[in-house]
Coordinates of C-alpha atoms (C1' of nucleotides) in Angstrom, one line a residue:
Chain A
X210 CA -2.6 27.4 41.3
X211 CA -3.9 24.1 40.0
X212 CA -5.1 22.1 43.0
X213 CA -8.1 20.6 41.6
X214 CA -8.3 16.9 40.7
X215 CA -11.4 17.1 38.9
X216 CA -10.3 19.6 36.4
X217 CA -7.3 17.8 35.3
X218 CA -7.3 15.6 32.1
X219 CA -7.2 11.8 32.2
X220 CA -5.4 9.9 29.7
X221 CA -5.0 6.3 28.5
X222 CA -2.0 4.4 29.9
X223 CA -0.5 1.5 28.3
X224 CA 2.1 -1.0 29.2
X225 CA 4.4 -2.4 26.5
X226 CA 7.0 -5.1 27.3
X227 CA 10.2 -5.9 25.8
X228 CA 10.7 -9.5 26.3
X229 CA 14.3 -10.8 26.1
X230 CA 15.3 -14.5 25.7
X231 CA 18.4 -16.2 24.8
X232 CA 19.0 -19.1 22.5
X233 CA 22.7 -19.8 23.4
X234 CA 23.8 -17.6 20.5
X235 CA 21.9 -14.5 20.2
X236 CA 19.8 -12.1 22.5
X237 CA 16.4 -12.3 21.2
X238 CA 13.0 -10.5 21.6
X239 CA 9.6 -11.7 21.6
X240 CA 7.5 -9.7 19.0
X241 CA 3.8 -10.1 17.8
X242 CA 2.3 -9.4 14.5
X243 CA -0.6 -7.0 15.3
X244 CA -4.0 -8.3 14.3
X245 CA -6.0 -5.2 14.7
X246 CA -5.7 -1.6 13.4
X247 CA -3.9 0.6 13.4
X248 CA -0.5 -0.8 11.8
X249 CA -2.4 -4.2 11.5
X250 CA 0.2 -6.9 10.3
X251 CA 3.2 -5.1 11.6
X252 CA 5.5 -6.1 14.3
X253 CA 5.0 -4.8 17.7
X254 CA 6.1 -5.2 21.3
X255 CA 3.4 -7.0 23.4
X256 CA 1.4 -4.7 25.3
X257 CA -2.0 -3.7 26.8
X258 CA -3.8 -1.0 28.7
X259 CA -3.5 -0.3 32.4
X260 CA -6.8 -1.2 34.4
X261 CA -8.3 1.3 36.7
X262 CA -7.4 -0.5 39.9
X263 CA -4.2 -2.2 38.7
X264 CA -0.8 -1.3 39.7
X265 CA 1.7 -0.9 36.7
X266 CA 3.9 -3.9 37.7
X267 CA 0.9 -6.0 38.0
X268 CA -0.5 -4.9 34.8
X269 CA 3.0 -5.9 33.1
X270 CA 2.8 -9.3 34.8
X271 CA -0.7 -9.8 33.5
X272 CA 0.4 -8.8 29.9
X273 CA 3.3 -11.1 30.2
X274 CA 1.4 -13.9 31.4
X275 CA -1.1 -13.5 28.6
X276 CA 1.5 -13.9 26.0
X277 CA 3.9 -16.3 27.5
X278 CA 1.9 -18.4 30.1
X279 CA 4.4 -17.5 32.6
X280 CA 4.0 -16.4 36.1
X281 CA 6.9 -15.1 38.2
X282 CA 8.8 -13.3 35.3
X283 CA 11.5 -11.2 36.2
X284 CA 10.6 -7.7 35.0
X285 CA 11.7 -4.1 35.6
X286 CA 10.0 -0.7 34.8
X287 CA 12.1 1.0 32.1
X288 CA 10.6 4.4 31.1
X289 CA 7.6 6.2 30.3
X290 CA 6.9 7.4 26.7
X291 CA 4.7 10.2 26.1
X292 CA 4.9 11.7 22.6
X293 CA 1.6 13.4 21.7
X294 CA 1.1 11.3 18.5
X295 CA 3.1 8.2 19.4
X296 CA -0.2 6.4 19.0
X297 CA -2.1 7.7 16.3
X298 CA -5.6 6.5 17.4
X299 CA -5.7 8.2 20.7
X300 CA -3.3 9.8 23.1
X301 CA -1.8 7.3 25.0
X302 CA 1.1 7.3 27.5
X303 CA 3.0 4.1 27.5
X304 CA 5.0 2.7 30.5
X305 CA 7.8 0.4 29.1
X306 CA 8.8 -2.6 31.0
X307 CA 11.5 -5.3 30.0
X308 CA 11.4 -8.8 31.1
X309 CA 13.7 -11.8 31.0
X310 CA 12.3 -15.2 30.3
X311 CA 13.8 -18.6 29.2
X312 CA 13.2 -19.2 25.7
X313 CA 13.2 -23.0 26.1
X314 CA 10.1 -23.7 28.3
X315 CA 7.6 -21.0 27.3
X316 CA 4.4 -22.0 25.8
X317 CA 4.6 -22.8 22.1
X318 CA 0.8 -22.7 21.8
X319 CA 0.4 -19.3 23.1
X320 CA 3.1 -18.2 20.5
X321 CA 1.1 -19.6 17.8
X322 CA -2.2 -18.0 19.0
X323 CA -0.7 -14.7 19.1
X324 CA 1.4 -14.7 15.9
X325 CA 4.4 -14.3 18.0
X326 CA 8.0 -14.7 17.0
X327 CA 11.5 -14.6 18.5
X328 CA 14.0 -12.2 16.7
X329 CA 17.5 -11.8 17.3
X330 CA 17.8 -8.1 18.5
X331 CA 20.1 -7.6 15.5
X332 CA 17.6 -8.9 12.9
X333 CA 14.5 -7.3 14.4
X334 CA 12.1 -5.9 12.0
X335 CA 11.1 -2.3 12.2
X336 CA 8.4 -1.9 15.0
X337 CA 5.3 0.1 15.2
X338 CA 4.9 3.5 17.0
X339 CA 8.0 4.3 19.1
X340 CA 8.7 0.7 20.1
X341 CA 12.1 0.8 18.4
X342 CA 13.0 3.3 20.8
X343 CA 11.6 1.5 23.6
X344 CA 13.7 -1.5 22.5
X345 CA 16.9 0.6 22.4
X346 CA 16.2 1.9 25.9
X347 CA 15.7 -1.7 27.2
X348 CA 19.0 -2.9 25.6
X349 CA 20.9 -0.3 26.9
X350 CA 19.4 -0.8 30.5
X351 CA 20.0 -4.4 30.2
X352 CA 23.8 -3.7 29.5
X353 CA 23.9 -1.6 32.5
X354 CA 22.3 -4.2 34.5
X355 CA 25.0 -6.7 33.8
X356 CA 27.5 -4.5 35.9
X357 CA 25.4 -4.2 38.9
X358 CA 23.2 -7.4 39.1
X359 CA 23.8 -11.0 38.4
X360 CA 22.3 -12.3 35.2
X361 CA 21.5 -15.5 33.6
X362 CA 19.2 -17.3 36.2
X363 CA 16.3 -15.9 34.2
X364 CA 17.5 -16.5 30.7
X365 CA 19.3 -19.8 31.0
X366 CA 18.1 -23.3 31.5
X367 CA 18.5 -24.9 35.0
X368 CA 21.9 -26.3 34.1
X369 CA 24.2 -24.6 31.6
X370 CA 27.8 -24.6 30.8
X371 CA 30.4 -21.8 31.4
X372 CA 30.5 -21.2 27.6
X373 CA 26.8 -20.7 27.6
X374 CA 27.0 -18.1 30.3
X375 CA 29.8 -16.3 28.5
X376 CA 27.8 -16.3 25.2
X377 CA 25.0 -14.7 27.0
X378 CA 27.1 -12.0 28.4
X379 CA 28.7 -11.5 25.0
X380 CA 25.3 -11.3 23.4
X381 CA 24.1 -8.6 25.8
X382 CA 27.2 -6.5 25.9
X383 CA 27.8 -7.1 22.0
X384 CA 31.4 -7.7 22.4
X385 CA 33.7 -10.8 22.5
X386 CA 35.3 -11.6 26.0
X387 CA 38.3 -13.5 26.9
X388 CA 37.4 -16.9 28.3
X389 CA 39.9 -17.0 31.2
X390 CA 39.3 -13.5 32.4
X391 CA 35.6 -14.1 32.2
X392 CA 35.6 -17.2 34.2
X393 CA 37.8 -15.9 36.9
X394 CA 35.5 -12.7 37.2
X395 CA 32.2 -14.8 37.1
X396 CA 33.7 -17.1 39.8
X397 CA 34.9 -14.3 42.1
X398 CA 31.0 -13.3 42.3
X399 CA 30.7 -16.7 44.1
X400 CA 27.1 -17.3 42.7
X401 CA 27.7 -20.6 40.7
X402 CA 27.7 -24.1 41.7
X403 CA 29.8 -26.5 39.5
X404 CA 27.9 -29.9 39.1
X405 CA 29.5 -33.2 38.7
X406 CA 27.9 -33.7 35.4
X407 CA 29.1 -32.9 31.8
X408 CA 27.2 -31.6 28.8
X409 CA 28.6 -33.8 26.1
X410 CA 26.3 -32.5 23.2
X411 CA 28.2 -29.3 22.4
X412 CA 31.9 -30.6 22.3
X413 CA 33.9 -34.0 22.1
X414 CA 35.4 -33.4 25.5
X415 CA 32.2 -32.3 27.2
X416 CA 32.1 -29.4 29.6
X417 CA 30.9 -29.3 33.1
X418 CA 27.5 -27.9 33.9
X419 CA 26.7 -25.4 36.4
X420 CA 23.7 -23.9 38.3
X421 CA 23.2 -20.8 40.1
X422 CA 23.5 -20.8 43.9
X423 CA 19.9 -19.4 44.1
X424 CA 20.3 -17.9 47.7
X425 CA 23.6 -16.3 46.9
X426 CA 22.2 -15.2 43.6
X427 CA 19.1 -13.5 45.2
X428 CA 21.3 -11.9 47.7
X429 CA 23.2 -10.3 45.1
X430 CA 20.2 -9.2 43.2
X431 CA 19.0 -7.3 46.2
X432 CA 22.4 -5.8 47.1
X433 CA 23.9 -4.9 43.7
X434 CA 27.8 -5.2 43.1
X435 CA 30.1 -4.2 40.5
X436 CA 31.2 -6.4 37.6
X437 CA 33.4 -4.9 34.9
X438 CA 33.8 -7.3 31.8
Chain B
X48 CA -7.9 -10.1 23.2
X49 CA -8.2 -6.5 24.1
X50 CA -7.7 -4.3 21.2
X51 CA -10.2 -1.6 21.8
X52 CA -8.8 1.7 22.9
X53 CA -12.4 2.9 23.8
X54 CA -13.1 0.3 26.5
X55 CA -9.7 1.0 28.3
X56 CA -9.7 2.9 31.4
X57 CA -8.3 6.3 31.6
X58 CA -6.5 7.7 34.5
X59 CA -5.0 11.0 36.2
X60 CA -1.5 11.4 35.4
X61 CA 0.6 13.6 37.8
X62 CA 4.3 14.8 37.5
X63 CA 6.2 15.1 40.7
X64 CA 9.6 17.0 40.6
X65 CA 12.6 16.5 43.1
X66 CA 14.4 19.7 42.7
X67 CA 18.1 19.4 43.8
X68 CA 20.2 22.3 44.9
X69 CA 23.5 22.6 46.5
X70 CA 24.8 25.5 49.0
X71 CA 28.4 24.7 49.1
X72 CA 27.9 22.4 52.1
X73 CA 24.7 20.2 51.7
X74 CA 22.8 18.8 48.9
X75 CA 19.2 20.2 49.3
X76 CA 15.9 19.8 47.7
X77 CA 13.2 22.1 47.5
X78 CA 9.8 21.4 49.1
X79 CA 6.6 23.0 49.3
X80 CA 4.1 23.4 52.1
X81 CA 0.6 22.1 50.5
X82 CA -1.9 24.7 50.9
X83 CA -4.9 22.4 49.8
X84 CA -6.4 19.3 51.0
X85 CA -5.5 16.5 51.4
X86 CA -2.4 16.7 53.4
X87 CA -2.8 20.4 53.7
X88 CA 0.0 22.0 55.7
X89 CA 2.4 19.0 55.1
X90 CA 5.7 19.1 53.1
X91 CA 5.5 18.0 49.5
X92 CA 7.4 17.6 46.3
X93 CA 6.4 20.2 43.6
X94 CA 4.0 18.6 41.2
X95 CA 1.0 19.0 38.9
X96 CA -1.1 17.2 36.4
X97 CA -0.2 16.3 32.9
X98 CA -2.3 18.2 30.5
X99 CA -4.1 16.5 27.7
X100 CA -1.8 17.8 25.0
X101 CA 1.3 17.8 26.7
X102 CA 4.5 15.7 26.7
X103 CA 5.7 14.7 30.1
X104 CA 8.9 16.4 29.7
X105 CA 6.9 19.7 28.8
X106 CA 4.7 19.0 31.7
X107 CA 7.7 18.8 34.2
X108 CA 9.4 21.8 32.6
X109 CA 6.1 23.8 33.1
X110 CA 5.9 22.9 36.6
X111 CA 9.5 23.5 37.4
X112 CA 9.3 26.9 35.9
X113 CA 6.0 27.7 37.7
X114 CA 7.9 27.1 41.1
X115 CA 11.3 28.4 40.4
X116 CA 10.7 30.9 37.5
X117 CA 13.6 29.2 35.5
X118 CA 13.6 28.2 31.9
X119 CA 16.2 25.7 30.9
X120 CA 16.4 23.5 33.8
X121 CA 18.3 20.1 33.7
X122 CA 15.9 17.5 34.3
X123 CA 15.6 13.7 33.9
X124 CA 12.6 11.4 34.1
X125 CA 13.1 8.8 37.0
X126 CA 10.3 6.4 37.5
X127 CA 6.5 6.2 37.4
X128 CA 4.8 5.4 40.5
X129 CA 1.4 3.7 40.6
X130 CA 0.3 2.2 44.0
X131 CA -3.4 2.0 43.9
X132 CA -3.8 4.3 47.0
X133 CA -0.7 6.6 46.6
X134 CA -3.0 9.5 46.4
X135 CA -6.2 9.1 48.7
X136 CA -8.2 11.6 46.7
X137 CA -8.2 9.7 43.5
X138 CA -6.4 7.2 41.6
X139 CA -3.2 8.9 40.3
X140 CA -0.1 7.6 38.5
X141 CA 2.8 9.9 39.1
X142 CA 5.8 10.4 36.8
X143 CA 8.7 11.4 38.9
X144 CA 11.4 13.7 37.5
X145 CA 14.5 15.0 39.1
X146 CA 16.1 18.5 38.4
X147 CA 19.1 20.2 39.2
X148 CA 19.4 23.9 39.8
X149 CA 21.5 26.6 41.2
X150 CA 20.1 27.6 44.6
X151 CA 21.7 31.0 44.2
X152 CA 19.8 32.6 41.5
X153 CA 16.4 31.4 41.7
X154 CA 13.4 33.4 42.5
X155 CA 13.0 34.4 46.1
X156 CA 9.6 35.8 45.4
X157 CA 8.1 32.5 44.0
X158 CA 9.6 30.6 46.9
X159 CA 7.6 32.9 49.3
X160 CA 4.4 32.7 47.4
X161 CA 4.6 28.9 47.3
X162 CA 5.7 28.6 50.6
X163 CA 8.6 26.6 49.4
X164 CA 11.6 26.0 51.2
X165 CA 15.1 24.4 50.8
X166 CA 15.9 21.3 53.0
X167 CA 19.2 19.6 53.3
X168 CA 18.3 16.0 52.1
X169 CA 19.5 14.8 55.7
X170 CA 17.2 17.0 57.3
X171 CA 14.1 16.8 55.1
X172 CA 10.6 16.3 56.8
X173 CA 8.4 13.5 56.3
X174 CA 6.8 14.1 52.9
X175 CA 3.2 13.2 51.7
X176 CA 2.0 10.3 50.0
X177 CA 4.9 8.3 48.3
X178 CA 7.2 11.3 48.0
X179 CA 9.7 9.9 50.3
X180 CA 10.2 6.9 48.2
X181 CA 10.5 9.1 45.0
X182 CA 13.3 11.2 47.0
X183 CA 15.1 8.0 47.6
X184 CA 15.1 7.0 44.1
X185 CA 16.2 10.5 42.8
X186 CA 19.2 10.4 45.3
X187 CA 20.2 7.0 44.1
X188 CA 19.9 8.0 40.5
X189 CA 21.8 11.2 41.1
X190 CA 24.6 9.1 42.6
X191 CA 24.8 7.0 39.7
X192 CA 24.8 9.9 37.4
X193 CA 27.9 11.0 38.9
X194 CA 29.8 8.0 37.5
X195 CA 28.6 8.4 33.9
X196 CA 28.0 12.2 33.4
X197 CA 29.7 15.3 34.5
X198 CA 27.7 17.2 37.1
X199 CA 28.1 20.6 38.7
X200 CA 27.4 23.0 35.8
X201 CA 23.7 22.9 36.8
X202 CA 24.3 23.1 40.4
X203 CA 27.1 25.4 41.0
X204 CA 27.7 29.2 40.3
X205 CA 29.3 30.3 37.2
X206 CA 32.5 30.5 38.9
X207 CA 33.5 28.1 41.7
X208 CA 36.5 26.8 43.6
X209 CA 37.8 23.3 43.4
X210 CA 36.8 22.7 46.9
X211 CA 33.1 23.7 46.2
X212 CA 33.2 20.9 43.4
X213 CA 34.7 18.4 45.7
X214 CA 32.0 19.4 48.4
X215 CA 29.2 18.9 45.9
X216 CA 30.5 15.4 45.0
X217 CA 30.9 14.7 48.7
X218 CA 27.3 15.6 49.4
X219 CA 25.9 13.6 46.6
X220 CA 27.9 10.6 47.4
X221 CA 27.6 11.1 50.9
X222 CA 31.1 10.3 51.6
X223 CA 34.5 12.0 51.9
X224 CA 36.9 12.3 49.1
X225 CA 40.8 12.6 49.1
X226 CA 41.6 15.9 47.8
X227 CA 44.5 15.1 45.7
X228 CA 43.0 12.1 44.2
X229 CA 39.8 14.1 43.4
X230 CA 41.5 16.8 41.5
X231 CA 43.5 14.6 39.6
X232 CA 40.5 12.7 38.5
X233 CA 38.4 15.7 37.6
X234 CA 41.2 17.3 35.7
X235 CA 41.6 14.0 33.7
X236 CA 38.2 14.7 32.6
X237 CA 39.3 17.9 30.8
X238 CA 36.1 20.0 31.4
X239 CA 37.4 22.7 33.7
X240 CA 39.1 25.9 32.7
X241 CA 41.1 27.4 35.6
X242 CA 40.7 31.2 35.7
X243 CA 43.3 33.8 36.6
X244 CA 41.2 34.9 39.5
X245 CA 40.9 33.9 43.0
X246 CA 38.2 33.5 45.5
X247 CA 39.4 35.4 48.6
X248 CA 36.2 34.9 50.6
X249 CA 36.8 31.2 52.0
X250 CA 40.3 31.4 52.9
X251 CA 43.2 33.4 53.7
X252 CA 45.3 32.1 51.0
X253 CA 42.5 32.4 48.5
X254 CA 41.8 29.8 45.8
X255 CA 41.5 29.7 42.1
X256 CA 38.3 29.9 40.4
X257 CA 37.1 27.5 37.8
X258 CA 34.4 27.4 35.2
X259 CA 33.2 24.5 33.0
X260 CA 34.3 24.4 29.5
X261 CA 30.8 24.4 28.3
X262 CA 31.4 22.7 25.0
X263 CA 33.5 19.9 26.4
X264 CA 31.1 19.4 29.2
X265 CA 28.3 19.1 26.8
X266 CA 29.9 16.7 24.7
X267 CA 30.5 14.7 27.8
X268 CA 27.0 15.0 28.8
X269 CA 25.9 13.6 25.6
X270 CA 28.5 10.7 25.5
X271 CA 28.8 9.4 29.0
X272 CA 32.1 8.3 30.5
X273 CA 33.2 6.5 33.6
X274 CA 34.3 8.5 36.8
X275 CA 35.0 6.5 39.7
X276 CA 35.4 8.5 42.9
Chain C
dT131 C1' 43.9 -49.0 16.3
dT132 C1' 45.8 -44.7 15.2
dT133 C1' 45.2 -40.2 13.7
dT134 C1' 42.8 -35.9 13.5
dA135 C1' 39.8 -32.5 14.8
dT136 C1' 37.2 -29.8 18.0
dT137 C1' 36.2 -27.7 22.3
dT138 C1' 37.4 -27.5 27.3
dG139 C1' 40.0 -26.0 30.9
dT140 C1' 43.5 -23.6 33.3
dG141 C1' 47.8 -19.3 35.3
dT142 C1' 51.1 -15.8 34.7
dT143 C1' 52.8 -11.3 33.8
dG144 C1' 53.0 -6.6 32.4
dA145 C1' 50.2 -2.3 32.3
dA146 C1' 47.1 0.6 34.3
dA147 C1' 44.3 2.4 37.5
dT148 C1' 43.4 3.2 42.4
dA149 C1' 44.0 4.4 47.2
dA150 C1' 46.7 6.2 50.7
dC151 C1' 49.5 9.6 52.3
dA152 C1' 52.1 14.9 54.2
dC153 C1' 54.3 18.9 53.7
dT154 C1' 55.0 23.8 51.8
dA155 C1' 52.9 28.3 50.3
dA156 C1' 50.2 32.1 50.8
dA157 C1' 47.7 35.3 53.1
dT158 C1' 45.3 37.5 56.9
dA159 C1' 44.5 38.3 61.9
dA160 C1' 46.3 38.6 66.2
Chain D
dT140 C1' 56.5 39.0 64.0
dT141 C1' 54.0 35.2 64.8
dA142 C1' 50.1 32.3 64.6
dT143 C1' 46.3 30.4 62.1
dT144 C1' 43.9 28.8 58.3
dT145 C1' 43.1 26.8 53.7
dA146 C1' 45.3 26.0 49.0
dG147 C1' 48.1 23.4 46.3
dT148 C1' 50.8 19.8 44.8
dG149 C1' 53.5 14.0 43.8
dT150 C1' 55.0 9.6 45.0
dT151 C1' 54.3 5.0 46.3
dA152 C1' 52.3 0.6 47.1
dT153 C1' 48.5 -1.9 46.1
dT154 C1' 44.9 -3.7 43.4
dT155 C1' 42.7 -4.6 39.4
dC156 C1' 42.5 -5.3 34.6
dA157 C1' 44.0 -7.1 30.0
dA158 C1' 46.4 -9.8 27.2
dC159 C1' 48.1 -14.0 26.2
dA160 C1' 49.0 -20.0 24.8
dC161 C1' 49.0 -24.9 25.3
dA162 C1' 47.8 -29.4 27.2
dA163 C1' 43.9 -32.6 28.0
dA164 C1' 39.8 -35.1 26.8
dT165 C1' 37.0 -37.2 23.8
dA166 C1' 34.8 -38.5 19.2
dA167 C1' 35.0 -39.0 14.6
dA168 C1' 37.5 -40.4 10.8
dA169 C1' 40.9 -42.9 8.5

DNA sequence: TTTTATTTGTGTTGAAATAACACTAAATAA
DNA sequence: TTATTTAGTGTTATTTCAACACAAATAAAA
């Protein structure tokens, strides 16, 4: 029976992040053009290596911060990928995370520095290694998430219209939703505050702006629920 | 920018398995009494270390085989745990898996050798390290699984009664179900074959035995579905 | 000033799914 | 023969879900 720690093999542990954003039309992911070998010049998820005295979540946070400049990013562990040759350089196990951020207020400069770019998930280029598989997983998890947790706070601007929220759900679920049914389902969650203010940019009539009721939102984040759209 | 593989830290990667079984009454887990330090004599999930040239799934399979004697065990990766001091001996990241097996036909001898024992999930002892947390995760994942995949083939004997199947669902979901509603929902899945044979042991009247229609079952395993009980 | 075009905002209704509910049938044991 | 136990089986009310259309507000164009 193997009971000796010292005889066990050690491996490299990477963390790769699928960063989702939303531009009022499409669901997007942030990719970088790798500037080192192997696969230099190819598109890749952002990632890095786990440090010796670092918890995985902290590692993901550090990596996310490095590429976006953000602290406090919503993020969840996804799955751990371990195919032998997934990384041709050296055996590397990768723990994938996905994150949700607001496209609008992230750091342009950082994006430039890192040769990063937002892609619609439908128009994303082929990615290196097994990153395409990770992305698929992430999308599927994000879809599931819509049925058990509120979503939007992390992806939308502070104030947003009902239409924007609906577009977000449509982008994630990749299907069209009925406006009236959507509104009544969302309202039944009781997490929105209707403001006395209209957005006049997107229509002649103008549409009311909403914000999330942060307390109620976070309470739902903790305690799941069911939402069938 | 960190782009050097060689400068990254390597860590120990463990695999821990939550093995679920079912005894017609309770949902059970297989635990072992550790026979080495640290925490010698305490109850623990079965586990081991990932080998250098091994994929995580294979590692879990190997470990499951060692303790149960089974090949072809149904198994899914759960989550990766990485708290710094989760293992007091050395920094160890652990990838948790859960598995479903049939309590009846597993290897008694192996259980003896390893000081293993089945516990009802309600009566499980405190476990070492963060294994309790892993167990919680696993139960929650198993519950979710009932709503998207068929379940039972892995946990029940070849032939079983409707009541047994219901008891299994009740044990997993930890709630009582209405017999008539349960039967009609299960039947609508169209994965059972009613046999021309009765089990006379558990009642005077005797109850029909069923088996899974393996093909249909596996088709549903691949393609999810929705089952609300 | 009037007309046109565009997007918002709002309820009802039929269909489907779900949850609640109770009695008879079969067999063995007393 | 009677009593006991568990199996087997449908209906109904409630709830949820999906489909559906038109008027109101405004800005732009005529």
